[in-house]
Amino acid sequence: MSDLHELLLLGVVLTNFWVLGTTRLSSAIRATAIQGALLAALPVALHPGWSLHIIGLAVGTLLVKAILLPTFLSWAIREAAVRREIEPLIGFSGSLLLGTIVVALSFGIAQRIPLPESESALLIPVALATVMIGLIVLTTRNKALTQVVGYLILENGIYVFGLSQAERVPFLVELGVLLDIFVGIFIMGIVVFHINRAFDSMDSTRLTELKD
Amino acid sequence: MTPWPVVTLVMVLAVAPALPGIATRTRAFLTGRRGMPVLQLYRDLAKLLRKNVVYSETTTTVFRIGPIITLATAVVAATLLPLDGHAALLSFSGDLVAFAGLLGLGRFALVLAGLDTGSSFEGMGASREVTVSAFAEPVLFLCFTVLVLATGELSLAGMLGERLAAVWVLTLPSLALTAVALFMLALAETSRVPVDDPGTHLELTMIHEVIVLDHSGPELAMILFASALKLALFGALVVSLLMPRALLAPPLAALILLGGLVAMAVGVGIVEASMARLRMNRLPQFLVAAGALAVVGVILLLR
């Protein structure tokens, strides 16, 4: 059987493309929620033994990445009344194409990185691709909330990378990281909310204009 | 040679007109309406076959042979697929190019027939149809690339046959991606919802329905049947990818194909009920997304 974790990782790549291709913020947030759920299932699929470490990681990830953050982000778009990304720096077709190039690149790079043998051959390339796609979303979209989604995806990539070493990284460190992200997203959400208040829009390009 | 390729081909030809009916019925059911009978297209075809053909004065032979070529190419393309899971009626190395080319030729003939009427409305539809196919065809070839890489075979019968059953388990992620890409492609090629709306007649939004406006009688019947057959062909491709049937007995394989086609039609109906038609300028994005899926499939195999 081509294992469950390979399918999960494939799902992670697909949700990345979903975020790249969608114009609606709510749809992008749903994609990250699904990605969070997939990431939560990943440690369980990778290490079938039911150790406390793994279960804690899965439950914590599920809570933070699949439930708390998406709920919070949906609250933010409701409050700020933004629905869609209008004109990203790189068009949607363009960013999808860029996404495929990035995926190809990361598969190429992953073979050359000398890393200790991990559980799944897909783990490293998918992690690299997710980080880079997160970077694309973060840098090419104008709406502050989409940039937050990009940050979240970038972080998810780092999480997948960490999973390849899950046996060696202490549990507490990972929980700390999760908490960090949560606080980070929370602050970003509030900043976004204030940008929206001050400028009547969430367009971050407005922040470059000088005002008295 | 077993009779099964012929039997399954006849079965697919017979079942094809029911598929759009199932899709439309599913869509109607999910949106809280009753919808037309599943077998409506059979009645429409029977009605159209009894009628006369009316030709516009401005049309030439191009207009008359358009529907014939469309139907013929679709049927020949059907003979290239191993519908019973084992062998196709026609098979040679590289016939996947012939498959794509036949579908392209059918589309080309239909577009020419539309242009031949001289109506600006149909010219617009023709331009849109060609735009869609320009994006759809590379995606089809990308999907075939995945299959060729996975099986090492260059004919449709070979790569959807026993080799696929052998490598299926190993390459499932790529094949699943390809199946999704093919499903999206099927929506575009058969002008179903996110790409085109078969329910809107005489509106500026439609693509495929526009170029067939001037056709009537048996010729319209040919076009409708060819369109339904195309949906069945893509359905057969998707089913063959997800369920390699080479190791099963032919009758069972035929039954699975039948069930798969119905499931495909229901899937199309679900998509139609849950999505709105995409704006024209968003269409390339839809097909680029399908292409991206296929490219990831290729990358997974090259690794």
XYZ file of C-alpha atoms in Angstrom:
515
model
C 0.000 0.000 0.000
C 1.344 3.399 -0.845
C 1.030 4.555 2.667
C -1.463 6.772 4.370
C 1.158 9.384 5.174
C 2.029 9.753 1.492
C -1.613 10.513 0.735
C -1.727 12.974 3.637
C 1.363 14.766 2.347
C -0.176 14.853 -1.097
C -3.246 16.444 0.472
C -0.972 19.092 2.004
C 0.402 19.919 -1.463
C -3.124 20.060 -2.867
C -4.300 22.481 -0.181
C -1.275 24.631 -1.026
C -2.446 24.809 -4.617
C -5.949 25.509 -3.421
C -4.719 28.597 -1.556
C -2.679 29.686 -4.569
C -5.632 29.397 -6.906
C -8.507 30.793 -4.901
C -9.656 34.393 -4.876
C -11.913 34.108 -1.871
C -10.430 34.654 1.542
C -12.945 32.358 3.219
C -11.981 29.601 0.812
C -8.271 30.155 1.508
C -8.958 29.935 5.238
C -10.911 26.718 4.764
C -7.960 25.328 2.852
C -5.585 26.124 5.706
C -8.010 24.511 8.166
C -8.005 21.321 6.100
C -4.238 21.520 5.835
C -4.072 21.829 9.618
C -6.215 18.711 10.031
C -4.013 16.802 7.574
C -0.916 17.904 9.483
C -2.493 16.736 12.723
C -3.081 13.278 11.269
C 0.449 13.130 9.897
C 2.427 12.293 13.068
C -0.034 9.500 13.871
C 0.336 8.078 10.362
C 4.136 8.346 10.484
C 4.619 6.748 13.894
C 1.909 4.117 14.335
C 2.919 3.409 17.943
C 0.641 5.320 20.292
C 3.204 7.264 22.312
C 2.118 10.195 24.455
C 4.462 12.459 22.519
C 2.771 11.735 19.203
C -0.792 11.949 20.494
C -0.088 15.220 22.262
C 1.430 16.616 19.091
C -1.542 15.508 16.984
C -4.152 16.855 19.387
C -2.292 20.140 19.891
C -1.895 20.628 16.143
C -5.526 19.810 15.501
C -6.676 22.295 18.137
C -4.439 25.160 17.080
C -4.034 24.748 13.331
C -7.339 23.215 12.311
C -9.778 24.810 14.764
C -8.540 27.868 16.675
C -6.645 29.742 13.965
C -9.171 29.246 11.148
C -12.022 30.270 13.456
C -10.098 33.345 14.466
C -9.263 34.241 10.860
C -12.892 33.794 9.775
C -13.881 36.071 12.624
C -11.364 38.619 11.351
C -12.698 38.618 7.795
C -16.227 38.948 9.108
C -15.228 41.919 11.241
C -13.185 43.575 8.531
C -15.779 42.713 5.858
C -13.291 41.619 3.206
C -14.208 38.801 0.908
C -11.653 38.441 -1.812
C -8.215 39.220 -3.029
C -8.687 41.551 -5.982
C -5.345 42.152 -7.653
C -2.420 40.129 -6.415
C 1.065 41.038 -7.627
C 1.209 37.792 -9.592
C -2.070 36.594 -11.100
C -3.763 33.427 -9.953
C -2.806 31.377 -13.002
C 0.701 32.737 -12.692
C 1.005 31.776 -9.060
C -0.356 28.289 -9.809
C 2.347 27.863 -12.444
C 4.925 29.244 -10.037
C 3.624 26.739 -7.485
C 4.260 23.786 -9.802
C 7.759 25.075 -10.533
C 8.399 25.392 -6.820
C 7.179 21.842 -6.204
C 9.468 20.551 -8.963
C 12.379 22.523 -7.494
C 11.836 21.239 -3.998
C 11.762 17.636 -5.190
C 15.037 18.323 -6.977
C 16.627 20.030 -3.971
C 15.410 17.476 -1.451
C 17.452 14.733 -3.114
C 20.634 16.741 -2.629
C 20.182 17.655 1.020
C 22.160 15.325 3.242
C 19.713 14.594 6.040
C 19.332 11.606 8.309
C 16.973 9.045 6.770
C 13.389 10.074 7.519
C 10.214 8.005 7.619
C 8.831 9.115 4.295
C 10.689 10.133 1.152
C 7.988 12.717 0.487
C 8.406 14.499 3.814
C 11.322 16.810 2.987
C 10.230 17.846 -0.535
C 6.681 18.563 0.648
C 8.039 20.597 3.556
C 10.239 22.648 1.219
C 7.408 23.157 -1.271
C 5.019 24.246 1.486
C 7.523 26.744 2.871
C 8.142 28.223 -0.557
C 4.464 28.361 -1.509
C 3.774 30.064 1.821
C 6.457 32.565 0.877
C 4.817 33.143 -2.521
C 1.447 33.813 -0.898
C 3.062 36.015 1.715
C 4.878 38.185 -0.800
C 2.541 38.426 -3.770
C -0.836 39.062 -2.157
C -1.978 42.524 -1.174
C -4.587 41.867 1.475
C -3.093 41.660 4.936
C -5.259 38.663 5.844
C -4.088 36.630 2.874
C -0.558 37.412 3.977
C -1.415 35.977 7.376
C -2.634 32.837 5.584
C 0.687 32.761 3.736
C 2.559 32.986 7.023
C 0.485 30.130 8.372
C 1.323 27.957 5.358
C 4.994 28.813 5.673
C 4.831 27.728 9.288
C 3.040 24.515 8.313
C 5.981 23.764 6.040
C 8.393 24.170 8.926
C 6.174 21.900 10.994
C 6.338 19.175 8.311
C 10.102 19.613 8.262
C 10.166 19.206 12.032
C 8.105 16.034 11.738
C 10.920 14.346 9.855
C 12.921 14.708 13.070
C 9.942 14.270 15.421
C 11.597 11.487 17.383
C 14.542 13.694 18.231
C 12.827 16.996 19.040
C 11.482 17.329 22.553
C 7.756 17.621 22.967
C 7.915 20.886 24.884
C 9.779 22.666 22.110
C 7.050 21.780 19.653
C 4.272 22.899 21.958
C 6.154 26.147 22.470
C 6.312 26.633 18.702
C 2.585 25.990 18.389
C 1.892 28.550 21.076
C 4.227 31.020 19.370
C 2.336 30.759 16.116
C -0.942 31.136 17.887
C 0.172 34.336 19.539
C 1.748 35.522 16.286
C -1.429 35.005 14.295
C -3.444 36.604 17.055
C -1.324 39.745 17.009
C -1.371 39.834 13.222
C -5.147 39.549 13.261
C -5.431 42.483 15.603
C -2.984 44.526 13.538
C -5.008 43.705 10.438
C -8.112 44.800 12.226
C -6.500 48.124 13.065
C -5.177 48.640 9.545
C -8.719 48.136 8.397
C -9.975 50.696 10.922
C -7.394 53.298 10.000
C -7.439 52.991 6.233
C -10.888 51.566 5.542
C -9.216 48.703 3.716
C -6.831 45.844 4.341
C -4.634 46.611 1.412
C -1.114 46.540 2.832
C 0.235 48.594 -0.075
C -1.530 51.559 1.502
C 0.887 51.353 4.398
C 3.649 52.721 2.187
C 1.834 56.007 1.683
C 2.974 58.813 3.939
C 0.430 60.653 5.970
C 0.489 63.507 8.440
C -9.940 -12.540 -29.802
C -12.697 -12.220 -27.249
C -15.972 -10.484 -28.063
C -15.703 -8.357 -24.929
C -14.159 -5.215 -26.443
C -17.088 -5.058 -28.864
C -19.653 -5.791 -26.167
C -18.331 -3.094 -23.841
C -18.083 -0.597 -26.688
C -21.737 -1.210 -27.566
C -22.593 -0.918 -23.878
C -20.824 2.438 -23.574
C -22.467 3.725 -26.747
C -25.860 2.675 -25.398
C -25.332 4.112 -21.925
C -23.698 7.404 -22.956
C -26.920 9.420 -23.493
C -28.053 8.571 -19.963
C -25.004 10.235 -18.383
C -25.917 13.905 -18.974
C -29.395 12.991 -17.768
C -28.011 11.546 -14.527
C -25.788 14.616 -14.044
C -28.646 17.049 -14.609
C -30.971 15.032 -12.426
C -28.425 14.993 -9.582
C -27.962 18.723 -9.894
C -31.731 19.302 -9.853
C -32.162 17.008 -6.856
C -29.416 18.756 -4.873
C -30.832 22.192 -5.607
C -34.304 21.170 -4.503
C -35.937 20.670 -7.869
C -37.243 17.593 -9.624
C -35.432 17.843 -12.913
C -35.988 16.180 -16.222
C -36.205 12.398 -16.561
C -32.872 10.627 -16.667
C -33.687 9.177 -20.074
C -34.731 12.504 -21.580
C -31.778 12.613 -23.982
C -32.867 9.291 -25.563
C -36.278 10.812 -26.258
C -34.698 13.982 -27.621
C -32.473 11.937 -29.890
C -35.404 9.841 -31.112
C -37.405 12.990 -31.778
C -34.562 14.719 -33.607
C -33.896 11.664 -35.772
C -37.482 11.768 -37.060
C -37.222 15.423 -38.041
C -36.040 17.113 -41.191
C -32.870 19.117 -41.462
C -33.107 22.827 -42.155
C -30.081 24.511 -43.680
C -29.403 28.211 -43.654
C -28.801 29.686 -47.126
C -25.358 30.934 -46.184
C -24.025 27.513 -45.226
C -21.886 25.228 -47.346
C -20.781 21.614 -47.225
C -18.521 22.422 -44.279
C -21.602 22.967 -42.170
C -23.110 19.619 -43.201
C -20.079 17.449 -42.594
C -19.273 19.065 -39.224
C -21.630 16.924 -37.123
C -20.703 13.752 -39.025
C -16.995 14.262 -38.345
C -17.689 15.086 -34.697
C -19.656 11.886 -34.182
C -17.261 9.734 -36.186
C -14.172 10.946 -34.348
C -15.816 10.395 -30.965
C -16.749 6.804 -31.892
C -13.279 6.041 -33.272
C -11.723 7.539 -30.135
C -13.916 5.146 -28.138
C -12.451 2.164 -29.982
C -8.965 3.178 -28.798
C -9.839 2.809 -25.120
C -9.613 -0.613 -23.479
C -13.186 -0.455 -22.241
C -13.280 -4.042 -20.951
C -10.025 -3.457 -19.086
C -7.981 -5.822 -21.260
C -7.804 -4.796 -24.868
C -9.055 -2.129 -27.211
C -10.508 -2.726 -30.651
C -7.804 -0.548 -32.156
C -4.424 -0.296 -30.565
C -1.008 0.801 -31.724
C 2.035 2.409 -30.164
C 1.388 6.102 -29.599
C -2.369 5.900 -30.055
C -2.786 8.312 -27.144
C -1.820 11.073 -29.561
C -4.460 9.751 -31.943
C -7.022 9.847 -29.124
C -6.287 13.497 -28.356
C -6.082 14.297 -32.054
C -9.441 12.678 -32.817
C -11.168 14.656 -30.093
C -9.419 17.777 -31.388
C -10.502 17.046 -34.946
C -14.120 16.630 -33.842
C -13.987 19.943 -32.072
C -12.318 21.570 -35.065
C -15.054 20.322 -37.421
C -17.748 21.644 -35.105
C -16.039 25.019 -34.802
C -15.687 25.260 -38.589
C -19.369 24.399 -38.993
C -20.208 27.157 -36.533
C -18.068 29.671 -38.385
C -19.579 28.569 -41.683
C -22.991 29.922 -40.719
C -21.572 33.438 -40.834
C -23.374 34.364 -37.633
C -21.285 36.605 -35.407
C -22.855 34.942 -32.381
C -21.583 31.537 -33.421
C -18.219 32.996 -34.306
C -17.934 34.197 -30.730
C -18.855 30.752 -29.436
C -16.300 29.202 -31.763
C -13.602 31.486 -30.451
C -14.457 30.552 -26.870
C -14.568 26.853 -27.629
C -11.119 27.035 -29.186
C -9.808 29.054 -26.233
C -10.949 26.344 -23.839
C -9.467 23.558 -25.927
C -6.161 25.402 -26.256
C -5.846 25.161 -22.485
C -7.399 21.710 -22.193
C -5.253 19.817 -24.654
C -1.869 20.329 -22.923
C -3.491 19.123 -19.713
C -4.691 15.964 -21.464
C -1.161 15.298 -22.658
C 0.230 15.910 -19.176
C -2.217 13.304 -17.850
C -1.056 10.862 -20.526
C 2.548 11.671 -19.583
C 1.836 10.481 -16.059
C 0.410 7.243 -17.438
C 3.314 6.687 -19.798
C 5.833 7.295 -17.025
C 3.964 5.029 -14.630
C 3.556 2.091 -16.987
C 6.215 2.529 -19.660
C 3.615 1.752 -22.323
C 2.853 3.997 -25.280
C -0.607 2.768 -26.236
C -3.838 3.450 -24.390
C -4.689 -0.233 -24.236
C -1.256 -1.000 -22.810
C -1.080 1.737 -20.218
C -4.614 1.233 -18.967
C -4.280 -2.538 -19.094
C -2.237 -5.073 -17.164
C 0.836 -2.888 -16.633
C -1.320 -0.348 -14.820
C -2.780 -3.030 -12.578
C 0.783 -4.074 -11.725
C 2.116 -0.614 -10.835
C -1.183 0.773 -9.533
C -0.407 0.392 -5.848
C 3.013 2.029 -6.148
C 1.870 5.015 -8.146
C -1.520 5.604 -6.562
C -0.780 9.214 -5.457
C 0.154 10.295 -8.981
C -2.737 8.402 -10.503
C -5.221 9.930 -8.075
C -3.968 13.409 -8.974
C -4.230 12.562 -12.652
C -7.762 11.269 -12.168
C -8.775 14.571 -10.563
C -7.124 16.482 -13.413
C -8.959 14.302 -15.944
C -12.242 14.906 -14.143
C -11.697 18.676 -14.350
C -10.761 18.249 -17.976
C -13.948 16.267 -18.586
C -15.973 19.185 -17.219
C -14.225 21.507 -19.666
C -14.324 19.184 -22.675
C -17.994 18.331 -22.324
C -18.977 21.912 -21.416
C -20.350 21.218 -17.951
C -20.666 23.678 -15.133
C -17.663 25.498 -13.926
C -16.636 25.958 -17.542
C -19.919 26.191 -19.404
C -23.545 25.854 -18.408
C -25.520 23.333 -20.451
C -28.710 24.727 -18.928
C -28.467 28.213 -20.396
C -29.702 28.508 -23.933
C -29.394 31.722 -25.908
C -27.349 33.585 -23.403
C -24.101 35.367 -23.973
C -22.385 33.227 -21.370
C -22.547 29.929 -23.143
C -19.755 28.340 -25.101
C -20.548 24.981 -26.596
C -24.285 25.493 -27.041
C -23.666 28.530 -29.219
C -21.909 26.819 -32.072
C -24.614 24.198 -32.459
C -27.479 26.700 -32.622
C -27.949 26.386 -36.374
C -27.887 22.615 -36.450
C -31.171 20.801 -36.568
C -32.746 17.382 -36.936
C -30.519 14.299 -37.155
C -27.394 16.471 -37.323
C -28.179 18.031 -33.964
C -28.836 14.511 -32.680
C -25.327 13.508 -33.811
C -23.785 16.444 -31.964
C -25.731 15.755 -28.779
C -24.815 12.094 -28.902
C -21.146 12.861 -29.582
C -21.081 15.231 -26.632
C -22.606 12.602 -24.331
C -20.153 10.027 -25.690
C -17.246 12.338 -24.902
C -18.384 12.518 -21.289
C -18.518 8.713 -21.266
C -14.992 8.500 -22.746
C -13.490 10.755 -20.116
C -15.487 8.859 -17.513
C -14.008 5.607 -18.803
C -10.509 7.107 -18.575
C -11.055 8.185 -14.971
C -12.569 4.832 -14.012
C -9.724 2.918 -15.676
C -7.206 5.012 -13.743
C -8.820 4.551 -10.368
C -9.902 0.932 -10.830
C -7.560 -1.057 -13.076
C -9.697 -3.939 -14.252
C -7.135 -5.977 -16.176
C -7.079 -8.777 -13.621
C -10.858 -9.108 -13.399
C -13.129 -11.204 -15.579
C -14.472 -9.125 -18.496
C -18.151 -9.230 -17.396
C -17.196 -7.942 -13.945
C -14.940 -5.315 -15.521
C -17.811 -4.138 -17.703
C -20.086 -3.889 -14.676
C -17.473 -1.853 -12.775
C -17.128 0.448 -15.776
C -20.885 0.915 -15.828
C -20.992 1.732 -12.117
C -18.009 4.045 -12.517
C -19.651 5.947 -15.348
C -22.805 6.459 -13.293
C -20.697 7.607 -10.327
C -18.839 10.005 -12.636
C -22.141 11.473 -13.877
C -23.331 11.877 -10.288
C -20.015 13.572 -9.485
C -20.507 15.995 -12.367
C -23.994 16.718 -11.048
C -22.638 17.393 -7.547
C -20.032 19.801 -8.948
C -22.734 21.532 -10.978
C -24.957 21.935 -7.946
C -22.211 23.270 -5.724
C -20.447 25.685 -8.068
C -21.371 28.658 -10.167
C -20.133 28.980 -13.692
C -16.701 30.611 -13.783
C -16.252 33.937 -15.477
C -14.686 33.666 -18.902
C -11.400 35.226 -17.775
C -11.154 32.749 -14.895
C -11.450 29.715 -17.173
C -7.734 29.440 -17.967
C -7.068 29.383 -14.238
C -9.358 26.369 -13.805
C -7.518 24.457 -16.498
C -4.104 25.632 -15.296
C -5.054 24.214 -11.890
C -5.868 20.885 -13.563
C -2.503 21.085 -15.308
C -0.757 21.832 -12.005
C -2.246 18.645 -10.531
C -0.995 16.614 -13.471
C 2.464 18.213 -13.213
C 2.676 17.267 -9.531
C 1.713 13.748 -10.631
C 4.605 13.753 -13.107
C 7.018 15.094 -10.469
C 6.026 12.377 -8.013
C 6.868 9.759 -10.637
C 10.162 11.338 -11.682
C 11.435 11.490 -8.145
